[in-house]
PDB file of C-alpha atoms in Angstrom:
ATOM      1  CA  UNK O 152     -36.689 -81.751 -49.772  1.00 85.00           C
ATOM      2  CA  UNK O 153     -40.083 -80.736 -48.197  1.00 92.00           C
ATOM      3  CA  UNK O 154     -43.811 -81.647 -48.452  1.00 94.00           C
ATOM      4  CA  UNK O 155     -44.863 -77.971 -48.168  1.00 96.00           C
ATOM      5  CA  UNK O 156     -43.098 -74.676 -47.482  1.00 98.00           C
ATOM      6  CA  UNK O 157     -44.697 -71.728 -46.407  1.00 98.00           C
ATOM      7  CA  UNK O 158     -44.243 -67.964 -44.765  1.00 98.00           C
ATOM      8  CA  UNK O 159     -46.030 -67.518 -41.696  1.00 97.00           C
ATOM      9  CA  UNK O 160     -47.222 -63.938 -40.717  1.00 97.00           C
ATOM     10  CA  UNK O 161     -43.965 -62.692 -39.126  1.00 97.00           C
ATOM     11  CA  UNK O 162     -41.966 -64.002 -42.077  1.00 98.00           C
ATOM     12  CA  UNK O 163     -40.442 -67.409 -40.917  1.00 98.00           C
ATOM     13  CA  UNK O 164     -39.847 -69.609 -43.523  1.00 98.00           C
ATOM     14  CA  UNK O 165     -41.547 -72.956 -42.764  1.00 99.00           C
ATOM     15  CA  UNK O 166     -40.482 -76.294 -44.694  1.00 98.00           C
ATOM     16  CA  UNK O 167     -42.244 -79.131 -43.388  1.00 98.00           C
ATOM     17  CA  UNK O 168     -41.341 -82.862 -44.136  1.00 98.00           C
ATOM     18  CA  UNK O 169     -43.458 -85.428 -43.039  1.00 98.00           C
ATOM     19  CA  UNK O 170     -42.967 -88.425 -41.341  1.00 97.00           C
ATOM     20  CA  UNK O 171     -43.925 -91.747 -41.864  1.00 96.00           C
ATOM     21  CA  UNK O 172     -45.567 -92.717 -38.443  1.00 93.00           C
ATOM     22  CA  UNK O 173     -49.269 -93.051 -37.843  1.00 91.00           C
ATOM     23  CA  UNK O 174     -50.811 -89.938 -37.473  1.00 93.00           C
ATOM     24  CA  UNK O 175     -51.155 -87.989 -34.995  1.00 94.00           C
ATOM     25  CA  UNK O 176     -47.266 -88.223 -35.768  1.00 96.00           C
ATOM     26  CA  UNK O 177     -44.676 -86.423 -33.119  1.00 97.00           C
ATOM     27  CA  UNK O 178     -43.695 -83.214 -34.435  1.00 98.00           C
ATOM     28  CA  UNK O 179     -39.609 -82.143 -34.321  1.00 99.00           C
ATOM     29  CA  UNK O 180     -38.763 -78.469 -34.819  1.00 99.00           C
ATOM     30  CA  UNK O 181     -35.144 -77.103 -36.273  1.00 99.00           C
ATOM     31  CA  UNK O 182     -34.342 -73.140 -36.413  1.00 99.00           C
ATOM     32  CA  UNK O 183     -31.888 -71.268 -37.447  1.00 98.00           C
ATOM     33  CA  UNK O 184     -31.916 -68.033 -37.749  1.00 97.00           C
ATOM     34  CA  UNK O 185     -31.880 -65.981 -41.405  1.00 98.00           C
ATOM     35  CA  UNK O 186     -32.073 -62.451 -40.162  1.00 96.00           C
ATOM     36  CA  UNK O 187     -28.676 -60.373 -40.054  1.00 96.00           C
ATOM     37  CA  UNK O 188     -26.962 -57.534 -38.030  1.00 96.00           C
ATOM     38  CA  UNK O 189     -27.385 -54.231 -40.045  1.00 96.00           C
ATOM     39  CA  UNK O 190     -27.620 -50.626 -39.775  1.00 98.00           C
ATOM     40  CA  UNK O 191     -30.689 -48.217 -40.287  1.00 98.00           C
ATOM     41  CA  UNK O 192     -30.558 -44.575 -41.216  1.00 98.00           C
ATOM     42  CA  UNK O 193     -31.091 -41.915 -38.762  1.00 98.00           C
ATOM     43  CA  UNK O 194     -29.752 -38.433 -40.404  1.00 97.00           C
ATOM     44  CA  UNK O 195     -29.735 -37.492 -43.752  1.00 97.00           C
ATOM     45  CA  UNK O 196     -27.023 -35.056 -42.609  1.00 96.00           C
ATOM     46  CA  UNK O 197     -26.245 -32.444 -46.519  1.00 96.00           C
ATOM     47  CA  UNK O 198     -25.663 -35.587 -48.840  1.00 97.00           C
ATOM     48  CA  UNK O 199     -24.542 -37.862 -46.461  1.00 98.00           C
ATOM     49  CA  UNK O 200     -26.556 -40.590 -43.977  1.00 98.00           C
ATOM     50  CA  UNK O 201     -25.601 -41.253 -40.395  1.00 98.00           C
ATOM     51  CA  UNK O 202     -26.759 -44.183 -39.329  1.00 98.00           C
ATOM     52  CA  UNK O 203     -26.795 -46.570 -36.268  1.00 97.00           C
ATOM     53  CA  UNK O 204     -27.070 -50.628 -36.152  1.00 95.00           C
ATOM     54  CA  UNK O 205     -29.596 -53.196 -35.705  1.00 95.00           C
ATOM     55  CA  UNK O 206     -28.271 -55.961 -33.574  1.00 92.00           C
ATOM     56  CA  UNK O 207     -25.055 -56.321 -32.633  1.00 88.00           C
ATOM     57  CA  UNK O 208     -22.513 -54.827 -34.791  1.00 89.00           C
ATOM     58  CA  UNK O 209     -18.661 -54.882 -34.464  1.00 91.00           C
ATOM     59  CA  UNK O 210     -18.455 -50.951 -34.600  1.00 92.00           C
ATOM     60  CA  UNK O 211     -14.320 -51.569 -35.076  1.00 92.00           C
ATOM     61  CA  UNK O 212     -15.634 -53.676 -38.404  1.00 93.00           C
ATOM     62  CA  UNK O 213     -17.700 -51.112 -39.819  1.00 95.00           C
ATOM     63  CA  UNK O 214     -14.841 -48.313 -41.124  1.00 93.00           C
ATOM     64  CA  UNK O 215     -14.391 -48.712 -44.978  1.00 95.00           C
ATOM     65  CA  UNK O 216     -16.771 -51.380 -45.929  1.00 97.00           C
ATOM     66  CA  UNK O 217     -18.884 -51.112 -48.869  1.00 98.00           C
ATOM     67  CA  UNK O 218     -23.353 -50.671 -48.621  1.00 98.00           C
ATOM     68  CA  UNK O 219     -26.232 -51.042 -49.609  1.00 98.00           C
ATOM     69  CA  UNK O 220     -28.918 -48.471 -48.715  1.00 99.00           C
ATOM     70  CA  UNK O 221     -32.379 -49.687 -49.577  1.00 99.00           C
ATOM     71  CA  UNK O 222     -34.256 -46.904 -49.918  1.00 98.00           C
ATOM     72  CA  UNK O 223     -36.955 -46.270 -52.271  1.00 98.00           C
ATOM     73  CA  UNK O 224     -34.462 -48.015 -54.473  1.00 98.00           C
ATOM     74  CA  UNK O 225     -30.947 -49.414 -53.383  1.00 98.00           C
ATOM     75  CA  UNK O 226     -28.094 -47.345 -53.603  1.00 98.00           C
ATOM     76  CA  UNK O 227     -24.821 -48.025 -53.513  1.00 98.00           C
ATOM     77  CA  UNK O 228     -22.734 -46.463 -50.934  1.00 98.00           C
ATOM     78  CA  UNK O 229     -19.531 -46.694 -48.587  1.00 98.00           C
ATOM     79  CA  UNK O 230     -18.898 -45.901 -44.857  1.00 98.00           C
ATOM     80  CA  UNK O 231     -16.427 -43.215 -44.428  1.00 96.00           C
ATOM     81  CA  UNK O 232     -15.433 -40.658 -41.033  1.00 92.00           C
ATOM     82  CA  UNK O 233     -12.903 -37.620 -41.024  1.00 85.00           C
ATOM     83  CA  UNK O 234      -9.198 -38.885 -42.304  1.00 86.00           C
ATOM     84  CA  UNK O 235      -6.235 -38.904 -40.463  1.00 79.00           C
ATOM     85  CA  UNK O 236      -4.608 -35.786 -40.797  1.00 82.00           C
ATOM     86  CA  UNK O 237      -7.619 -33.985 -39.483  1.00 80.00           C
ATOM     87  CA  UNK O 238      -7.457 -35.981 -36.249  1.00 78.00           C
ATOM     88  CA  UNK O 239      -5.382 -35.724 -33.176  1.00 81.00           C
ATOM     89  CA  UNK O 240      -2.854 -38.490 -31.751  1.00 77.00           C
ATOM     90  CA  UNK O 241      -5.127 -40.002 -29.280  1.00 77.00           C
ATOM     91  CA  UNK O 242      -8.343 -39.737 -31.425  1.00 77.00           C
ATOM     92  CA  UNK O 243      -5.899 -41.780 -33.868  1.00 76.00           C
ATOM     93  CA  UNK O 244      -4.860 -44.544 -31.545  1.00 79.00           C
ATOM     94  CA  UNK O 245      -9.208 -45.170 -31.241  1.00 83.00           C
ATOM     95  CA  UNK O 246     -11.445 -47.376 -33.138  1.00 84.00           C
ATOM     96  CA  UNK O 247     -13.705 -44.639 -34.551  1.00 89.00           C
ATOM     97  CA  UNK O 248     -17.634 -44.037 -33.110  1.00 90.00           C
ATOM     98  CA  UNK O 249     -20.368 -44.885 -35.061  1.00 93.00           C
ATOM     99  CA  UNK O 250     -21.724 -41.388 -34.633  1.00 92.00           C
ATOM    100  CA  UNK O 251     -18.385 -40.400 -36.031  1.00 94.00           C
ATOM    101  CA  UNK O 252     -19.182 -42.345 -39.590  1.00 96.00           C
ATOM    102  CA  UNK O 253     -21.051 -41.486 -42.311  1.00 98.00           C
ATOM    103  CA  UNK O 254     -22.684 -42.946 -45.225  1.00 98.00           C
ATOM    104  CA  UNK O 255     -21.350 -41.480 -48.507  1.00 98.00           C
ATOM    105  CA  UNK O 256     -23.923 -42.554 -51.704  1.00 98.00           C
ATOM    106  CA  UNK O 257     -23.123 -39.323 -54.099  1.00 98.00           C
ATOM    107  CA  UNK O 258     -26.145 -37.679 -54.440  1.00 98.00           C
ATOM    108  CA  UNK O 259     -26.946 -34.503 -52.754  1.00 98.00           C
ATOM    109  CA  UNK O 260     -29.434 -33.393 -49.998  1.00 98.00           C
ATOM    110  CA  UNK O 261     -32.430 -32.870 -52.062  1.00 97.00           C
ATOM    111  CA  UNK O 262     -31.944 -36.244 -54.212  1.00 98.00           C
ATOM    112  CA  UNK O 263     -31.418 -37.837 -51.800  1.00 98.00           C
ATOM    113  CA  UNK O 264     -34.192 -36.680 -49.370  1.00 98.00           C
ATOM    114  CA  UNK O 265     -35.852 -38.340 -52.511  1.00 98.00           C
ATOM    115  CA  UNK O 266     -34.957 -41.579 -52.116  1.00 98.00           C
ATOM    116  CA  UNK O 267     -33.455 -42.300 -48.361  1.00 98.00           C
ATOM    117  CA  UNK O 268     -35.845 -41.832 -45.655  1.00 98.00           C
ATOM    118  CA  UNK O 269     -34.905 -41.965 -41.278  1.00 98.00           C
ATOM    119  CA  UNK O 270     -35.700 -45.693 -40.868  1.00 98.00           C
ATOM    120  CA  UNK O 271     -34.810 -47.414 -44.018  1.00 98.00           C
ATOM    121  CA  UNK O 272     -32.278 -50.189 -43.363  1.00 98.00           C
ATOM    122  CA  UNK O 273     -28.761 -50.681 -44.399  1.00 98.00           C
ATOM    123  CA  UNK O 274     -26.703 -54.276 -45.499  1.00 98.00           C
ATOM    124  CA  UNK O 275     -23.130 -54.837 -45.315  1.00 97.00           C
ATOM    125  CA  UNK O 276     -21.740 -54.927 -49.212  1.00 97.00           C
ATOM    126  CA  UNK O 277     -19.553 -58.359 -48.677  1.00 95.00           C
ATOM    127  CA  UNK O 278     -18.358 -61.282 -51.157  1.00 94.00           C
ATOM    128  CA  UNK O 279     -18.971 -64.945 -50.660  1.00 96.00           C
ATOM    129  CA  UNK O 280     -15.493 -66.057 -50.501  1.00 98.00           C
ATOM    130  CA  UNK O 281     -13.109 -69.586 -50.166  1.00 98.00           C
ATOM    131  CA  UNK O 282     -10.076 -69.720 -48.317  1.00 98.00           C
ATOM    132  CA  UNK O 283      -7.989 -72.959 -48.151  1.00 98.00           C
ATOM    133  CA  UNK O 284      -8.849 -75.978 -45.855  1.00 98.00           C
ATOM    134  CA  UNK O 285     -13.043 -75.689 -47.408  1.00 98.00           C
ATOM    135  CA  UNK O 286     -13.049 -72.846 -45.176  1.00 99.00           C
ATOM    136  CA  UNK O 287     -15.028 -69.738 -46.516  1.00 99.00           C
ATOM    137  CA  UNK O 288     -15.294 -66.298 -45.808  1.00 98.00           C
ATOM    138  CA  UNK O 289     -18.762 -63.560 -45.618  1.00 98.00           C
ATOM    139  CA  UNK O 290     -21.232 -62.312 -44.033  1.00 97.00           C
ATOM    140  CA  UNK O 291     -24.029 -63.551 -42.372  1.00 97.00           C
ATOM    141  CA  UNK O 292     -23.050 -66.456 -41.871  1.00 98.00           C
ATOM    142  CA  UNK O 293     -24.470 -66.252 -38.086  1.00 96.00           C
ATOM    143  CA  UNK O 294     -27.201 -67.440 -38.273  1.00 94.00           C
ATOM    144  CA  UNK O 295     -27.358 -68.313 -42.529  1.00 98.00           C
ATOM    145  CA  UNK O 296     -24.962 -71.106 -41.821  1.00 98.00           C
ATOM    146  CA  UNK O 297     -27.506 -73.566 -39.876  1.00 98.00           C
ATOM    147  CA  UNK O 298     -30.153 -73.265 -42.684  1.00 98.00           C
ATOM    148  CA  UNK O 299     -27.681 -74.830 -44.660  1.00 99.00           C
ATOM    149  CA  UNK O 300     -27.056 -77.433 -41.741  1.00 99.00           C
ATOM    150  CA  UNK O 301     -30.882 -77.378 -41.930  1.00 99.00           C
ATOM    151  CA  UNK O 302     -31.606 -78.177 -45.985  1.00 98.00           C
ATOM    152  CA  UNK O 303     -28.654 -80.718 -45.764  1.00 98.00           C
ATOM    153  CA  UNK O 304     -30.044 -82.622 -42.883  1.00 99.00           C
ATOM    154  CA  UNK O 305     -33.745 -82.604 -44.664  1.00 98.00           C
ATOM    155  CA  UNK O 306     -31.760 -83.453 -48.335  1.00 98.00           C
ATOM    156  CA  UNK O 307     -30.310 -86.551 -45.887  1.00 98.00           C
ATOM    157  CA  UNK O 308     -33.661 -87.344 -44.362  1.00 98.00           C
ATOM    158  CA  UNK O 309     -34.369 -88.280 -47.884  1.00 97.00           C
ATOM    159  CA  UNK O 310     -32.289 -91.420 -48.170  1.00 96.00           C
ATOM    160  CA  UNK O 311     -33.688 -92.045 -44.344  1.00 97.00           C
ATOM    161  CA  UNK O 312     -36.850 -93.757 -42.818  1.00 96.00           C
ATOM    162  CA  UNK O 313     -38.081 -90.920 -40.264  1.00 98.00           C
ATOM    163  CA  UNK O 314     -41.726 -91.620 -37.996  1.00 98.00           C
ATOM    164  CA  UNK O 315     -42.340 -88.009 -37.087  1.00 98.00           C
ATOM    165  CA  UNK O 316     -42.899 -85.131 -38.938  1.00 98.00           C
ATOM    166  CA  UNK O 317     -40.220 -82.711 -38.960  1.00 99.00           C
ATOM    167  CA  UNK O 318     -40.119 -78.862 -39.638  1.00 99.00           C
ATOM    168  CA  UNK O 319     -37.114 -77.121 -40.832  1.00 99.00           C
ATOM    169  CA  UNK O 320     -37.656 -73.232 -39.728  1.00 99.00           C
ATOM    170  CA  UNK O 321     -35.500 -70.402 -41.200  1.00 99.00           C
ATOM    171  CA  UNK O 322     -36.336 -67.788 -38.058  1.00 98.00           C
ATOM    172  CA  UNK O 323     -36.187 -63.627 -38.514  1.00 98.00           C
ATOM    173  CA  UNK O 324     -35.493 -61.409 -36.007  1.00 96.00           C
ATOM    174  CA  UNK O 325     -33.457 -63.393 -33.407  1.00 95.00           C
ATOM    175  CA  UNK O 326     -30.813 -60.964 -33.286  1.00 95.00           C
ATOM    176  CA  UNK O 327     -33.218 -58.204 -31.548  1.00 95.00           C
ATOM    177  CA  UNK O 328     -34.662 -60.335 -29.166  1.00 94.00           C
ATOM    178  CA  UNK O 329     -35.641 -63.832 -30.672  1.00 95.00           C
ATOM    179  CA  UNK O 330     -39.117 -63.106 -31.942  1.00 97.00           C
ATOM    180  CA  UNK O 331     -39.285 -65.503 -34.895  1.00 97.00           C
ATOM    181  CA  UNK O 332     -38.819 -68.713 -32.748  1.00 98.00           C
ATOM    182  CA  UNK O 333     -41.495 -67.739 -29.953  1.00 97.00           C
ATOM    183  CA  UNK O 334     -43.910 -67.114 -32.611  1.00 98.00           C
ATOM    184  CA  UNK O 335     -43.091 -69.892 -34.469  1.00 98.00           C
ATOM    185  CA  UNK O 336     -42.483 -72.429 -31.970  1.00 98.00           C
ATOM    186  CA  UNK O 337     -45.965 -71.243 -30.296  1.00 98.00           C
ATOM    187  CA  UNK O 338     -47.687 -72.604 -33.946  1.00 97.00           C
ATOM    188  CA  UNK O 339     -46.366 -75.399 -34.554  1.00 98.00           C
ATOM    189  CA  UNK O 340     -46.570 -76.684 -31.578  1.00 97.00           C
ATOM    190  CA  UNK O 341     -43.169 -79.301 -31.552  1.00 98.00           C
ATOM    191  CA  UNK O 342     -42.765 -81.973 -28.874  1.00 97.00           C
ATOM    192  CA  UNK O 343     -39.034 -81.700 -29.009  1.00 98.00           C
ATOM    193  CA  UNK O 344     -36.977 -78.491 -30.809  1.00 98.00           C
ATOM    194  CA  UNK O 345     -33.461 -78.262 -31.990  1.00 99.00           C
ATOM    195  CA  UNK O 346     -31.962 -74.941 -32.516  1.00 99.00           C
ATOM    196  CA  UNK O 347     -28.911 -74.204 -34.627  1.00 99.00           C
ATOM    197  CA  UNK O 348     -26.141 -71.596 -34.227  1.00 98.00           C
ATOM    198  CA  UNK O 349     -22.942 -70.537 -34.236  1.00 98.00           C
ATOM    199  CA  UNK O 350     -20.192 -70.664 -31.544  1.00 97.00           C
ATOM    200  CA  UNK O 351     -17.051 -68.934 -31.042  1.00 96.00           C
ATOM    201  CA  UNK O 352     -14.157 -70.525 -33.268  1.00 97.00           C
ATOM    202  CA  UNK O 353     -10.994 -70.737 -32.273  1.00 96.00           C
ATOM    203  CA  UNK O 354      -8.852 -67.688 -33.596  1.00 96.00           C
ATOM    204  CA  UNK O 355      -6.220 -65.047 -31.881  1.00 95.00           C
ATOM    205  CA  UNK O 356      -8.021 -62.740 -28.671  1.00 92.00           C
ATOM    206  CA  UNK O 357     -10.982 -65.493 -27.997  1.00 92.00           C
ATOM    207  CA  UNK O 358     -10.196 -67.463 -24.614  1.00 91.00           C
ATOM    208  CA  UNK O 359      -9.762 -71.296 -25.002  1.00 88.00           C
ATOM    209  CA  UNK O 360     -12.728 -71.851 -22.573  1.00 86.00           C
ATOM    210  CA  UNK O 361     -14.734 -70.161 -24.979  1.00 89.00           C
ATOM    211  CA  UNK O 362     -14.017 -71.341 -28.238  1.00 94.00           C
ATOM    212  CA  UNK O 363     -15.168 -74.374 -30.191  1.00 97.00           C
ATOM    213  CA  UNK O 364     -12.779 -75.495 -32.691  1.00 97.00           C
ATOM    214  CA  UNK O 365     -12.767 -75.055 -36.541  1.00 98.00           C
ATOM    215  CA  UNK O 366     -13.473 -78.335 -38.786  1.00 98.00           C
ATOM    216  CA  UNK O 367     -13.946 -80.035 -35.420  1.00 98.00           C
ATOM    217  CA  UNK O 368     -17.539 -80.920 -35.485  1.00 98.00           C
ATOM    218  CA  UNK O 369     -20.614 -78.806 -34.331  1.00 98.00           C
ATOM    219  CA  UNK O 370     -21.024 -77.952 -30.529  1.00 98.00           C
ATOM    220  CA  UNK O 371     -23.477 -79.979 -28.640  1.00 98.00           C
ATOM    221  CA  UNK O 372     -24.253 -77.216 -25.914  1.00 97.00           C
ATOM    222  CA  UNK O 373     -25.004 -77.921 -21.821  1.00 96.00           C
ATOM    223  CA  UNK O 374     -27.298 -76.331 -19.933  1.00 94.00           C
ATOM    224  CA  UNK O 375     -29.993 -74.910 -18.212  1.00 92.00           C
ATOM    225  CA  UNK O 376     -31.660 -74.152 -21.390  1.00 92.00           C
ATOM    226  CA  UNK O 377     -31.197 -77.152 -22.386  1.00 96.00           C
ATOM    227  CA  UNK O 378     -32.742 -80.875 -22.193  1.00 96.00           C
ATOM    228  CA  UNK O 379     -30.278 -83.167 -20.448  1.00 94.00           C
ATOM    229  CA  UNK O 380     -31.513 -86.005 -22.594  1.00 95.00           C
ATOM    230  CA  UNK O 381     -31.632 -84.709 -25.659  1.00 97.00           C
ATOM    231  CA  UNK O 382     -27.799 -83.701 -25.208  1.00 97.00           C
ATOM    232  CA  UNK O 383     -27.526 -87.324 -24.476  1.00 96.00           C
ATOM    233  CA  UNK O 384     -29.150 -89.053 -26.920  1.00 97.00           C
ATOM    234  CA  UNK O 385     -27.783 -86.554 -29.790  1.00 98.00           C
ATOM    235  CA  UNK O 386     -24.210 -87.848 -28.596  1.00 98.00           C
ATOM    236  CA  UNK O 387     -25.106 -90.845 -28.826  1.00 98.00           C
ATOM    237  CA  UNK O 388     -26.007 -90.701 -32.608  1.00 98.00           C
ATOM    238  CA  UNK O 389     -22.751 -88.676 -32.807  1.00 98.00           C
ATOM    239  CA  UNK O 390     -20.358 -91.054 -31.363  1.00 98.00           C
ATOM    240  CA  UNK O 391     -22.288 -94.383 -33.417  1.00 98.00           C
ATOM    241  CA  UNK O 392     -21.679 -92.859 -36.617  1.00 97.00           C
ATOM    242  CA  UNK O 393     -18.072 -91.387 -35.890  1.00 98.00           C
ATOM    243  CA  UNK O 394     -19.632 -87.913 -36.546  1.00 98.00           C
ATOM    244  CA  UNK O 395     -17.252 -85.089 -34.488  1.00 98.00           C
ATOM    245  CA  UNK O 396     -19.187 -83.433 -32.120  1.00 98.00           C
ATOM    246  CA  UNK O 397     -17.611 -80.758 -29.271  1.00 98.00           C
ATOM    247  CA  UNK O 398     -19.418 -80.248 -26.039  1.00 96.00           C
ATOM    248  CA  UNK O 399     -20.371 -76.327 -24.934  1.00 95.00           C
ATOM    249  CA  UNK O 400     -21.033 -75.411 -21.264  1.00 94.00           C
ATOM    250  CA  UNK O 401     -23.902 -72.888 -21.435  1.00 92.00           C
ATOM    251  CA  UNK O 402     -24.448 -71.991 -17.629  1.00 91.00           C
ATOM    252  CA  UNK O 403     -26.738 -69.601 -18.554  1.00 88.00           C
ATOM    253  CA  UNK O 404     -30.236 -68.788 -21.446  1.00 86.00           C
ATOM    254  CA  UNK O 405     -27.401 -69.519 -24.586  1.00 93.00           C
ATOM    255  CA  UNK O 406     -28.344 -66.506 -26.099  1.00 92.00           C
ATOM    256  CA  UNK O 407     -29.968 -68.011 -29.125  1.00 95.00           C
ATOM    257  CA  UNK O 408     -33.283 -69.579 -30.782  1.00 95.00           C
ATOM    258  CA  UNK O 409     -33.065 -72.376 -27.243  1.00 96.00           C
ATOM    259  CA  UNK O 410     -34.165 -70.019 -25.281  1.00 96.00           C
ATOM    260  CA  UNK O 411     -37.604 -69.046 -26.739  1.00 96.00           C
ATOM    261  CA  UNK O 412     -38.254 -72.377 -27.537  1.00 97.00           C
ATOM    262  CA  UNK O 413     -37.894 -73.658 -24.424  1.00 96.00           C
ATOM    263  CA  UNK O 414     -40.554 -71.831 -23.077  1.00 96.00           C
ATOM    264  CA  UNK O 415     -42.938 -71.515 -25.891  1.00 95.00           C
ATOM    265  CA  UNK O 416     -46.452 -72.963 -24.652  1.00 94.00           C
ATOM    266  CA  UNK O 417     -46.292 -75.551 -21.817  1.00 92.00           C
ATOM    267  CA  UNK O 418     -42.071 -76.415 -22.344  1.00 94.00           C
ATOM    268  CA  UNK O 419     -40.725 -77.306 -24.999  1.00 96.00           C
ATOM    269  CA  UNK O 420     -37.483 -79.901 -24.471  1.00 96.00           C
ATOM    270  CA  UNK O 421     -34.987 -78.582 -26.595  1.00 97.00           C
ATOM    271  CA  UNK O 422     -31.242 -78.621 -27.826  1.00 98.00           C
ATOM    272  CA  UNK O 423     -28.594 -76.451 -29.006  1.00 98.00           C
ATOM    273  CA  UNK O 424     -25.582 -77.532 -32.021  1.00 99.00           C
ATOM    274  CA  UNK O 425     -23.296 -74.333 -32.961  1.00 98.00           C
ATOM    275  CA  UNK O 426     -20.953 -74.780 -35.822  1.00 98.00           C
ATOM    276  CA  UNK O 427     -17.686 -73.032 -35.066  1.00 98.00           C
ATOM    277  CA  UNK O 428     -17.133 -69.723 -36.438  1.00 98.00           C
ATOM    278  CA  UNK O 429     -14.637 -67.035 -36.705  1.00 98.00           C
ATOM    279  CA  UNK O 430     -15.300 -63.349 -36.577  1.00 97.00           C
ATOM    280  CA  UNK O 431     -18.213 -63.180 -35.647  1.00 96.00           C
ATOM    281  CA  UNK O 432     -20.350 -60.229 -35.745  1.00 96.00           C
ATOM    282  CA  UNK O 433     -18.278 -58.973 -38.547  1.00 96.00           C
ATOM    283  CA  UNK O 434     -18.417 -58.991 -42.270  1.00 96.00           C
ATOM    284  CA  UNK O 435     -15.892 -61.497 -43.064  1.00 97.00           C
ATOM    285  CA  UNK O 436     -17.207 -63.909 -40.795  1.00 98.00           C
ATOM    286  CA  UNK O 437     -15.422 -67.595 -41.634  1.00 98.00           C
ATOM    287  CA  UNK O 438     -16.234 -71.332 -41.118  1.00 99.00           C
ATOM    288  CA  UNK O 439     -15.506 -74.874 -42.676  1.00 99.00           C
ATOM    289  CA  UNK O 440     -17.962 -76.169 -44.676  1.00 99.00           C
ATOM    290  CA  UNK O 441     -17.449 -79.982 -43.432  1.00 99.00           C
ATOM    291  CA  UNK O 442     -18.406 -78.500 -39.534  1.00 99.00           C
ATOM    292  CA  UNK O 443     -21.911 -77.203 -41.738  1.00 98.00           C
ATOM    293  CA  UNK O 444     -22.219 -81.255 -43.548  1.00 98.00           C
ATOM    294  CA  UNK O 445     -21.527 -82.802 -40.155  1.00 99.00           C
ATOM    295  CA  UNK O 446     -24.229 -80.625 -38.905  1.00 99.00           C
ATOM    296  CA  UNK O 447     -26.909 -81.851 -40.963  1.00 99.00           C
ATOM    297  CA  UNK O 448     -25.987 -85.165 -41.094  1.00 98.00           C
ATOM    298  CA  UNK O 449     -26.282 -85.560 -37.176  1.00 99.00           C
ATOM    299  CA  UNK O 450     -29.262 -83.842 -37.649  1.00 99.00           C
ATOM    300  CA  UNK O 451     -30.807 -86.347 -39.838  1.00 99.00           C
ATOM    301  CA  UNK O 452     -29.318 -89.145 -38.427  1.00 99.00           C
ATOM    302  CA  UNK O 453     -30.603 -88.491 -35.084  1.00 99.00           C
ATOM    303  CA  UNK O 454     -34.421 -87.776 -36.221  1.00 99.00           C
ATOM    304  CA  UNK O 455     -34.199 -90.886 -37.831  1.00 98.00           C
ATOM    305  CA  UNK O 456     -33.761 -92.674 -34.349  1.00 98.00           C
ATOM    306  CA  UNK O 457     -36.998 -90.490 -32.914  1.00 98.00           C
ATOM    307  CA  UNK O 458     -40.174 -93.536 -32.287  1.00 95.00           C
ATOM    308  CA  UNK O 459     -42.938 -93.469 -30.230  1.00 90.00           C
ATOM    309  CA  UNK O 460     -41.466 -94.122 -27.314  1.00 92.00           C
ATOM    310  CA  UNK O 461     -38.640 -91.137 -27.556  1.00 95.00           C
ATOM    311  CA  UNK O 462     -40.963 -88.711 -25.530  1.00 92.00           C
ATOM    312  CA  UNK O 463     -41.148 -91.502 -22.677  1.00 91.00           C
ATOM    313  CA  UNK O 464     -37.472 -90.546 -21.776  1.00 89.00           C
ATOM    314  CA  UNK O 465     -38.014 -86.740 -21.925  1.00 87.00           C
ATOM    315  CA  UNK O 466     -40.525 -86.789 -19.465  1.00 77.00           C
ATOM    316  CA  UNK O 467     -39.695 -87.180 -15.084  1.00 62.00           C
ATOM    317  CA  UNK O 468     -42.187 -88.086 -12.816  1.00 53.00           C
ATOM    318  CA  UNK O 469     -42.326 -89.661  -9.663  1.00 48.00           C
ATOM    319  CA  UNK O 470     -43.222 -93.299 -10.833  1.00 48.00           C
ATOM    320  CA  UNK O 471     -40.260 -92.523 -13.279  1.00 45.00           C
ATOM    321  CA  UNK O 472     -38.069 -92.404 -10.312  1.00 47.00           C
ATOM    322  CA  UNK O 473     -39.822 -95.560  -8.403  1.00 51.00           C
ATOM    323  CA  UNK O 474     -39.692 -98.033 -11.402  1.00 49.00           C
ATOM    324  CA  UNK O 475     -35.753 -96.527 -11.792  1.00 48.00           C
ATOM    325  CA  UNK O 476     -34.803 -97.384  -8.152  1.00 51.00           C
ATOM    326  CA  UNK O 477     -36.804-100.638  -8.445  1.00 50.00           C
ATOM    327  CA  UNK O 478     -35.482-102.076 -10.847  1.00 45.00           C
TER     328      UNK O 478
END
């Protein structure tokens, strides 16, 4: 699917698929982050592990989860707390605070201290499961779903003619500050960038105005963080191919890799596609595989339209305005 595959200093995984145009070729960068929200060891307490979060876990979902503690060797564990019989009625009516939870790996304090250290990382242990109607559920779909969409795009491009070089990047540390996108965009110096992330899928409790439909195609974001011409061109390709897309309004920064891509170097024209996702930042994130396939296909067919004249559409100048008025 790619001509080169490498890992940069930051840990981003970068796949390059070369275009057919004459060198030096224009570059389009696709970014989807592969890091996941997780936990980190803070205290070893009488054989139990206290922890805090890395990223933005929904703390309400942590109780009773299976985990893996990544110490000097991986240790399976479970998250526990005080039994309900010894807490007050008021406490039982509220979510358990994270500072009252602990992880039990079944070791004594002495043995635990030999294997686990403060600062070791902890991940949720959760199987991938298939639901009905092409829905699947599991952990870290935010945002490894995007990495799958990029892979689908690169695979589809094998059957299409494309002039530009394509950089598919699985970025790191998005959940703690978009760091991988910052460094990889700087290193690649793309002409345009497209971030792929997830958006709030429709489910009980999510306001209709903030949700996007499951199995309705990806959402194409529109807002000041994103280039309006890129939005229009991607939407045009989707309409021509009858790939369903939704429109997501982003009146401020998007909180995705698109934020970092847009303001790297002298500025990168940027777009954002979001895969609808239920139960975001929990161990049971849920999406429709058809939305993933649509996202990958749309990216590939848009890339196939990029030619030597495309950048002229993106740069507004006084001359451009005058020529438009003259026409």
